[in-house]
């Protein structure tokens, strides 16, 4: 019985792996084996801590996230690297602050999409209040952080915000001790973090700034898929100190079609980020909704990886709403004027649809134009009629007869644009569409990329449209802004300019709601023909105000500011306190776009030999044909012409022909550029290319004087053949066989 029990015990020890083996040393086999515990994923993210002396986080200095000390794979100088230090992930943003009573090893830092801090720190609450007022969304985000250790630590939080956003203020609170840090710079924050005196540790401190992603330039456009973030750094947080951050930022919430939209962006898949609670306050708006669901003054909850779009609308039939204010923005005095009109019933119209199919529309702009055209026809008021054409260097009709909007076929957009040339000529579209514009309430809607080929003929075409009182509306679906020249010509004709690349892309992929709101401006009636701002003796005209839309002006270093709307004035009053305005965001965006679009240098990325060869093989043959037709056989014909071209976005964006030329010859030389195939490159190329044709000299004349034949024969070495007198006399006599016989 004893032997059986010993054998069973031995089998159990062998199966448990506790029996000493021959390959192990006696000392190692004698050590007790630790009992394995099942892994807990929650503890791996939020590890449990205690107050024992073996706890490496129980004594004092602030755990910093400052860049530049060492990675967490290597132990700091003067410290003993244990097993915990080998398990820490590598990071450039991880080091312990060396203080007198700091532990020997620092704490692993967790890097999340939203929160970056030591492992025991987590976000416990995330409350958002959105206040919609006067075309702005004042968003207040209150973030609460707790730690499961007594060691004070720093947090870094990334809060995604829409573009453009402006940070208004940041308040940091710990145990009812608060500090406003809206004017503090990051170097000052770094000094406070490094000093960490007893007063600095007891009172909270922080830093916040809006960080925008770096823009990369492609095809002359500034592109970035990431949203800007409010980057917040604050300290301290510990078991005894709950850290609360209140960040307020301002986002434009413009009125389009009577609807206001603002987005709350997702923060990412971060397990330590708290669920967000969103509340909306809109005292002057109706029917607040989140993703189309009515809120009814109740908050909504969002997981960290979820976002939402908040909408509200102006009440129909309400009076106009206007506001003008002045306030301190840093070291300057800024001003803002805003007016909005409630929506009204859309008016039917005769729509002449101009679809740009030039080479510059290749890429995303092509399918966005299809979505914009479909959205325009979908929202056209009842009773409207449509005529449509496509154009580039030439124009081609799609619907030459007035047709109901739901009967228009837009499959012609799928055709390639090279057949219509490599230019965007409004004069070609106007020559075809001008007879159509004789109907009542006609208006031209141009869907394109916000650019056109500038020439003398285009200026004449726009002048004719303005004289005929035909408004030319521009719908830009490309990533670049509408050119100032096209914007000015549209405004002079009474049209509006709508830059809607994001809305068109969204309509192509998902929903066309925002695009329909933008396009409704084309059919909205004008409620105030004169809206202007007066500042420092200057009058700034904002154009006409249409129903369901807004007009806005912003400026810095302003004196007294007043807004005038239909003979009613609103004087700006100075607001107390500092208030954020996104002038810097607009300025930085404008500078980045200007850097991407304007002067790039002499043909960036295109060798001059390539440009010279392209012009020689494409323009010169067509120009010779123009000169040959104009010469008409005249030998004294002599003409000099000079091309001045600007090439960008795979087409000729500006063309001029200088010289003393007749109108038919000038038009022929201008058409010679339409067949120019411009390669894809970044930037723009300005070319001056002269051409000339010289008069043909008259051919030499030789006077036939006596003896000239003998002289010519002597030159060529031939003897002169002088016929005899007898042969000359008998040359006309018939042969003997043919002479008649005498009778």
Short mmCIF file of N, CA and C in Angstrom, two decimals, residues 35-141:
data_model
loop_
_atom_site.label_atom_id
_atom_site.label_comp_id
_atom_site.label_asym_id
_atom_site.label_seq_id
_atom_site.Cartn_x
_atom_site.Cartn_y
_atom_site.Cartn_z
N UNK A 35 3.55 29.61 -8.30
CA UNK A 35 2.28 29.13 -8.84
C UNK A 35 1.77 30.11 -9.88
N UNK A 36 1.44 29.64 -11.08
CA UNK A 36 0.98 30.48 -12.17
C UNK A 36 -0.46 30.92 -11.95
N UNK A 37 -0.70 32.22 -12.19
CA UNK A 37 -2.03 32.77 -12.06
C UNK A 37 -2.57 33.10 -13.46
N UNK A 38 -3.85 32.94 -13.66
CA UNK A 38 -4.41 33.30 -14.97
C UNK A 38 -4.27 34.79 -15.23
N UNK A 39 -3.93 35.15 -16.47
CA UNK A 39 -3.72 36.55 -16.84
C UNK A 39 -5.04 37.29 -16.89
N UNK A 40 -5.00 38.54 -16.45
CA UNK A 40 -6.18 39.40 -16.46
C UNK A 40 -5.90 40.59 -17.37
N UNK A 41 -6.60 40.71 -18.51
CA UNK A 41 -6.30 41.83 -19.41
C UNK A 41 -6.60 43.18 -18.78
N UNK A 42 -7.54 43.24 -17.85
CA UNK A 42 -7.81 44.52 -17.20
C UNK A 42 -6.64 44.96 -16.35
N UNK A 43 -6.02 44.00 -15.63
CA UNK A 43 -4.87 44.35 -14.81
C UNK A 43 -3.65 44.71 -15.65
N UNK A 44 -3.55 44.16 -16.86
CA UNK A 44 -2.43 44.53 -17.72
C UNK A 44 -2.54 45.98 -18.16
N UNK A 45 -3.77 46.51 -18.26
CA UNK A 45 -3.95 47.91 -18.61
C UNK A 45 -3.92 48.80 -17.39
N UNK A 46 -4.60 48.38 -16.32
CA UNK A 46 -4.66 49.12 -15.07
C UNK A 46 -4.15 48.23 -13.95
N UNK A 47 -2.85 48.11 -13.78
CA UNK A 47 -2.32 47.17 -12.78
C UNK A 47 -2.66 47.61 -11.36
N UNK A 48 -2.91 46.61 -10.51
CA UNK A 48 -3.16 46.88 -9.10
C UNK A 48 -1.84 47.24 -8.42
N UNK A 49 -1.92 48.21 -7.49
CA UNK A 49 -0.73 48.63 -6.76
C UNK A 49 -1.04 48.59 -5.27
N UNK A 50 0.01 48.56 -4.44
CA UNK A 50 -0.14 48.62 -2.99
C UNK A 50 0.89 49.58 -2.44
N UNK A 51 0.86 49.76 -1.16
CA UNK A 51 1.72 50.74 -0.51
C UNK A 51 2.93 50.10 0.16
N UNK A 52 3.30 48.87 -0.20
CA UNK A 52 4.43 48.20 0.41
C UNK A 52 5.73 48.81 -0.10
N UNK A 53 6.81 48.53 0.58
CA UNK A 53 8.10 49.09 0.20
C UNK A 53 8.59 48.53 -1.12
N UNK A 54 8.08 47.35 -1.53
CA UNK A 54 8.50 46.79 -2.82
C UNK A 54 7.84 47.48 -4.00
N UNK A 55 6.81 48.32 -3.75
CA UNK A 55 6.11 49.03 -4.83
C UNK A 55 7.03 50.11 -5.39
N UNK A 56 7.36 50.07 -6.69
CA UNK A 56 8.31 51.05 -7.24
C UNK A 56 7.71 52.42 -7.47
N UNK A 57 6.42 52.66 -7.15
CA UNK A 57 5.83 53.95 -7.48
C UNK A 57 5.30 54.64 -6.24
N UNK A 58 5.86 54.39 -5.11
CA UNK A 58 5.25 54.90 -3.90
C UNK A 58 5.91 56.07 -3.23
N UNK A 59 6.86 56.75 -3.83
CA UNK A 59 7.59 57.74 -3.05
C UNK A 59 7.55 59.15 -3.55
N UNK A 60 7.55 59.60 -4.67
CA UNK A 60 7.59 61.05 -4.72
C UNK A 60 7.61 61.75 -6.03
N UNK A 61 8.64 61.79 -6.85
CA UNK A 61 8.73 62.72 -7.97
C UNK A 61 7.67 62.47 -9.03
N UNK A 62 7.42 63.49 -9.84
CA UNK A 62 6.40 63.38 -10.88
C UNK A 62 6.92 62.51 -12.02
N UNK A 63 6.13 61.52 -12.41
CA UNK A 63 6.49 60.69 -13.56
C UNK A 63 6.26 61.51 -14.83
N UNK A 64 7.34 61.88 -15.52
CA UNK A 64 7.26 62.83 -16.64
C UNK A 64 7.21 62.10 -17.96
N UNK A 65 6.64 62.78 -18.95
CA UNK A 65 6.61 62.28 -20.32
C UNK A 65 7.51 63.10 -21.22
N UNK A 66 8.51 63.76 -20.65
CA UNK A 66 9.37 64.65 -21.41
C UNK A 66 10.19 63.88 -22.41
N UNK A 67 10.35 64.44 -23.60
CA UNK A 67 11.08 63.77 -24.67
C UNK A 67 12.57 63.89 -24.40
N UNK A 68 13.28 62.82 -24.68
CA UNK A 68 14.70 62.94 -24.87
C UNK A 68 15.61 62.29 -23.87
N UNK A 69 15.15 61.52 -22.86
CA UNK A 69 16.08 60.96 -21.89
C UNK A 69 16.61 59.62 -22.36
N UNK A 70 15.82 58.60 -22.31
CA UNK A 70 16.23 57.28 -22.76
C UNK A 70 14.98 56.47 -23.02
N UNK A 71 15.14 55.41 -23.78
CA UNK A 71 14.00 54.53 -24.01
C UNK A 71 13.79 53.65 -22.81
N UNK A 72 12.61 53.11 -22.71
CA UNK A 72 12.28 52.29 -21.55
C UNK A 72 12.89 50.92 -21.63
N UNK A 73 13.60 50.60 -22.70
CA UNK A 73 14.29 49.31 -22.76
C UNK A 73 15.58 49.34 -21.97
N UNK A 74 16.14 50.53 -21.76
CA UNK A 74 17.41 50.64 -21.03
C UNK A 74 17.17 51.34 -19.71
N UNK A 75 17.88 50.91 -18.68
CA UNK A 75 17.72 51.51 -17.37
C UNK A 75 18.49 52.80 -17.31
N UNK A 76 18.01 53.81 -16.56
CA UNK A 76 18.74 55.06 -16.41
C UNK A 76 20.01 54.85 -15.62
N UNK A 77 20.89 55.84 -15.78
CA UNK A 77 22.17 55.72 -15.09
C UNK A 77 21.96 55.75 -13.59
N UNK A 78 22.70 54.87 -12.88
CA UNK A 78 22.56 54.80 -11.43
C UNK A 78 21.42 53.97 -10.95
N UNK A 79 20.76 53.25 -11.82
CA UNK A 79 19.62 52.42 -11.42
C UNK A 79 19.91 51.00 -11.77
N UNK A 80 19.25 50.10 -11.09
CA UNK A 80 19.40 48.68 -11.35
C UNK A 80 18.24 48.22 -12.20
N UNK A 81 18.54 47.66 -13.34
CA UNK A 81 17.49 47.21 -14.25
C UNK A 81 17.06 45.82 -13.86
N UNK A 82 15.79 45.70 -13.52
CA UNK A 82 15.24 44.43 -13.13
C UNK A 82 14.41 43.83 -14.23
N UNK A 83 13.70 42.74 -13.94
CA UNK A 83 12.85 42.10 -14.95
C UNK A 83 11.76 43.03 -15.45
N UNK A 84 11.23 43.93 -14.57
CA UNK A 84 10.17 44.82 -15.01
C UNK A 84 10.66 45.78 -16.08
N UNK A 85 11.92 46.22 -15.96
CA UNK A 85 12.42 47.16 -16.96
C UNK A 85 12.61 46.50 -18.31
N UNK A 86 12.89 45.21 -18.33
CA UNK A 86 13.03 44.53 -19.62
C UNK A 86 11.69 44.35 -20.30
N UNK A 87 10.59 44.31 -19.52
CA UNK A 87 9.28 44.10 -20.12
C UNK A 87 8.65 45.40 -20.61
N UNK A 88 9.24 46.56 -20.28
CA UNK A 88 8.62 47.81 -20.68
C UNK A 88 8.78 48.02 -22.18
N UNK A 89 7.79 48.53 -22.86
CA UNK A 89 7.90 48.78 -24.29
C UNK A 89 8.83 49.94 -24.57
N UNK A 90 9.49 49.90 -25.75
CA UNK A 90 10.38 50.97 -26.14
C UNK A 90 9.58 52.22 -26.45
N UNK A 91 10.07 53.39 -26.02
CA UNK A 91 9.35 54.63 -26.26
C UNK A 91 10.32 55.79 -26.16
N UNK A 92 10.15 56.80 -27.03
CA UNK A 92 10.93 58.02 -26.94
C UNK A 92 10.37 58.95 -25.88
N UNK A 93 9.14 58.70 -25.39
CA UNK A 93 8.49 59.59 -24.45
C UNK A 93 8.37 58.91 -23.09
N UNK A 94 9.44 58.39 -22.56
CA UNK A 94 9.36 57.71 -21.27
C UNK A 94 10.65 57.89 -20.51
N UNK A 95 10.57 58.58 -19.38
CA UNK A 95 11.69 58.63 -18.46
C UNK A 95 11.19 59.06 -17.09
N UNK A 96 11.92 58.69 -16.07
CA UNK A 96 11.57 59.12 -14.71
C UNK A 96 12.37 60.36 -14.37
N UNK A 97 11.75 61.29 -13.67
CA UNK A 97 12.43 62.51 -13.26
C UNK A 97 13.37 62.17 -12.11
N UNK A 98 14.66 62.46 -12.22
CA UNK A 98 15.60 62.11 -11.14
C UNK A 98 15.45 63.07 -9.96
N UNK A 99 14.81 62.65 -8.90
CA UNK A 99 14.71 63.43 -7.67
C UNK A 99 15.37 62.63 -6.56
N UNK A 100 15.51 63.26 -5.40
CA UNK A 100 16.29 62.63 -4.33
C UNK A 100 15.66 61.33 -3.85
N UNK A 101 14.35 61.36 -3.67
CA UNK A 101 13.69 60.19 -3.09
C UNK A 101 12.92 59.40 -4.14
N UNK A 102 13.28 59.53 -5.43
CA UNK A 102 12.62 58.76 -6.47
C UNK A 102 13.06 57.31 -6.41
N UNK A 103 12.24 56.40 -6.84
CA UNK A 103 12.63 54.98 -6.84
C UNK A 103 13.70 54.72 -7.87
N UNK A 104 14.24 53.54 -7.80
CA UNK A 104 15.34 53.20 -8.69
C UNK A 104 14.88 52.99 -10.12
N UNK A 105 13.73 52.49 -10.33
CA UNK A 105 13.24 52.21 -11.69
C UNK A 105 11.98 53.01 -11.95
N UNK A 106 11.81 53.47 -13.18
CA UNK A 106 10.61 54.23 -13.53
C UNK A 106 9.48 53.29 -13.91
N UNK A 107 8.31 53.88 -14.12
CA UNK A 107 7.09 53.11 -14.31
C UNK A 107 6.80 53.01 -15.80
N UNK A 108 6.31 51.87 -16.27
CA UNK A 108 5.99 51.78 -17.70
C UNK A 108 4.91 52.78 -18.10
N UNK A 109 5.07 53.34 -19.27
CA UNK A 109 4.14 54.34 -19.79
C UNK A 109 3.30 53.70 -20.88
N UNK A 110 2.01 53.88 -20.79
CA UNK A 110 1.08 53.36 -21.79
C UNK A 110 0.78 54.45 -22.81
N UNK A 111 0.87 54.08 -24.07
CA UNK A 111 0.62 55.01 -25.17
C UNK A 111 -0.69 54.64 -25.84
N UNK A 112 -1.71 55.45 -25.61
CA UNK A 112 -2.99 55.24 -26.26
C UNK A 112 -3.25 56.29 -27.32
N UNK A 113 -4.30 56.08 -28.10
CA UNK A 113 -4.64 57.05 -29.13
C UNK A 113 -5.08 58.38 -28.54
N UNK A 114 -5.62 58.36 -27.30
CA UNK A 114 -6.05 59.59 -26.64
C UNK A 114 -5.17 59.92 -25.44
N UNK A 115 -4.95 58.97 -24.55
CA UNK A 115 -4.24 59.21 -23.29
C UNK A 115 -2.87 58.58 -23.33
N UNK A 116 -1.89 59.35 -22.87
CA UNK A 116 -0.53 58.85 -22.71
C UNK A 116 -0.09 59.20 -21.30
N UNK A 117 0.13 58.17 -20.50
CA UNK A 117 0.52 58.36 -19.10
C UNK A 117 1.00 57.02 -18.57
N UNK A 118 1.41 57.03 -17.28
CA UNK A 118 1.81 55.76 -16.68
C UNK A 118 0.58 54.87 -16.56
N UNK A 119 0.82 53.58 -16.42
CA UNK A 119 -0.26 52.60 -16.50
C UNK A 119 -1.36 52.80 -15.46
N UNK A 120 -1.09 53.22 -14.23
CA UNK A 120 -2.19 53.35 -13.26
C UNK A 120 -3.15 54.52 -13.54
N UNK A 121 -2.83 55.41 -14.47
CA UNK A 121 -3.67 56.58 -14.73
C UNK A 121 -4.72 56.23 -15.77
N UNK A 122 -5.94 56.71 -15.55
CA UNK A 122 -7.00 56.51 -16.53
C UNK A 122 -7.95 57.71 -16.49
N UNK A 123 -8.72 57.87 -17.57
CA UNK A 123 -9.73 58.91 -17.63
C UNK A 123 -11.04 58.33 -17.11
N UNK A 124 -11.66 59.03 -16.15
CA UNK A 124 -12.88 58.53 -15.54
C UNK A 124 -14.14 59.25 -16.00
N UNK A 125 -14.02 60.42 -16.59
CA UNK A 125 -15.20 61.16 -17.05
C UNK A 125 -14.80 62.06 -18.20
N UNK A 126 -15.73 62.23 -19.14
CA UNK A 126 -15.49 63.07 -20.32
C UNK A 126 -16.82 63.73 -20.68
N UNK A 127 -17.01 64.95 -20.26
CA UNK A 127 -18.27 65.68 -20.48
C UNK A 127 -18.05 66.78 -21.51
N UNK A 128 -18.94 66.87 -22.49
CA UNK A 128 -18.86 67.85 -23.57
C UNK A 128 -20.16 68.64 -23.60
N UNK A 129 -20.03 69.95 -23.63
CA UNK A 129 -21.17 70.85 -23.79
C UNK A 129 -20.94 71.68 -25.04
N UNK A 130 -21.87 71.61 -25.99
CA UNK A 130 -21.78 72.32 -27.26
C UNK A 130 -22.82 73.44 -27.23
N UNK A 131 -22.36 74.67 -27.34
CA UNK A 131 -23.26 75.82 -27.38
C UNK A 131 -23.18 76.44 -28.78
N UNK A 132 -24.30 76.44 -29.50
CA UNK A 132 -24.39 76.97 -30.85
C UNK A 132 -24.98 78.38 -30.77
N UNK A 133 -24.19 79.34 -31.26
CA UNK A 133 -24.64 80.73 -31.16
C UNK A 133 -23.89 81.57 -32.17
N UNK A 134 -24.63 82.33 -32.99
CA UNK A 134 -24.08 83.32 -33.92
C UNK A 134 -23.02 82.72 -34.84
N UNK A 135 -23.31 81.57 -35.39
CA UNK A 135 -22.40 80.96 -36.36
C UNK A 135 -21.17 80.32 -35.79
N UNK A 136 -21.09 80.16 -34.48
CA UNK A 136 -19.95 79.53 -33.83
C UNK A 136 -20.44 78.42 -32.91
N UNK A 137 -19.59 77.43 -32.73
CA UNK A 137 -19.84 76.36 -31.76
C UNK A 137 -18.80 76.49 -30.65
N UNK A 138 -19.25 76.89 -29.47
CA UNK A 138 -18.38 76.98 -28.30
C UNK A 138 -18.47 75.64 -27.58
N UNK A 139 -17.40 74.89 -27.65
CA UNK A 139 -17.38 73.52 -27.12
C UNK A 139 -16.51 73.49 -25.87
N UNK A 140 -17.10 73.02 -24.79
CA UNK A 140 -16.39 72.90 -23.51
C UNK A 140 -16.28 71.42 -23.18
N UNK A 141 -15.05 70.95 -23.06
CA UNK A 141 -14.77 69.55 -22.73
C UNK A 141 -14.15 69.48 -21.35
#
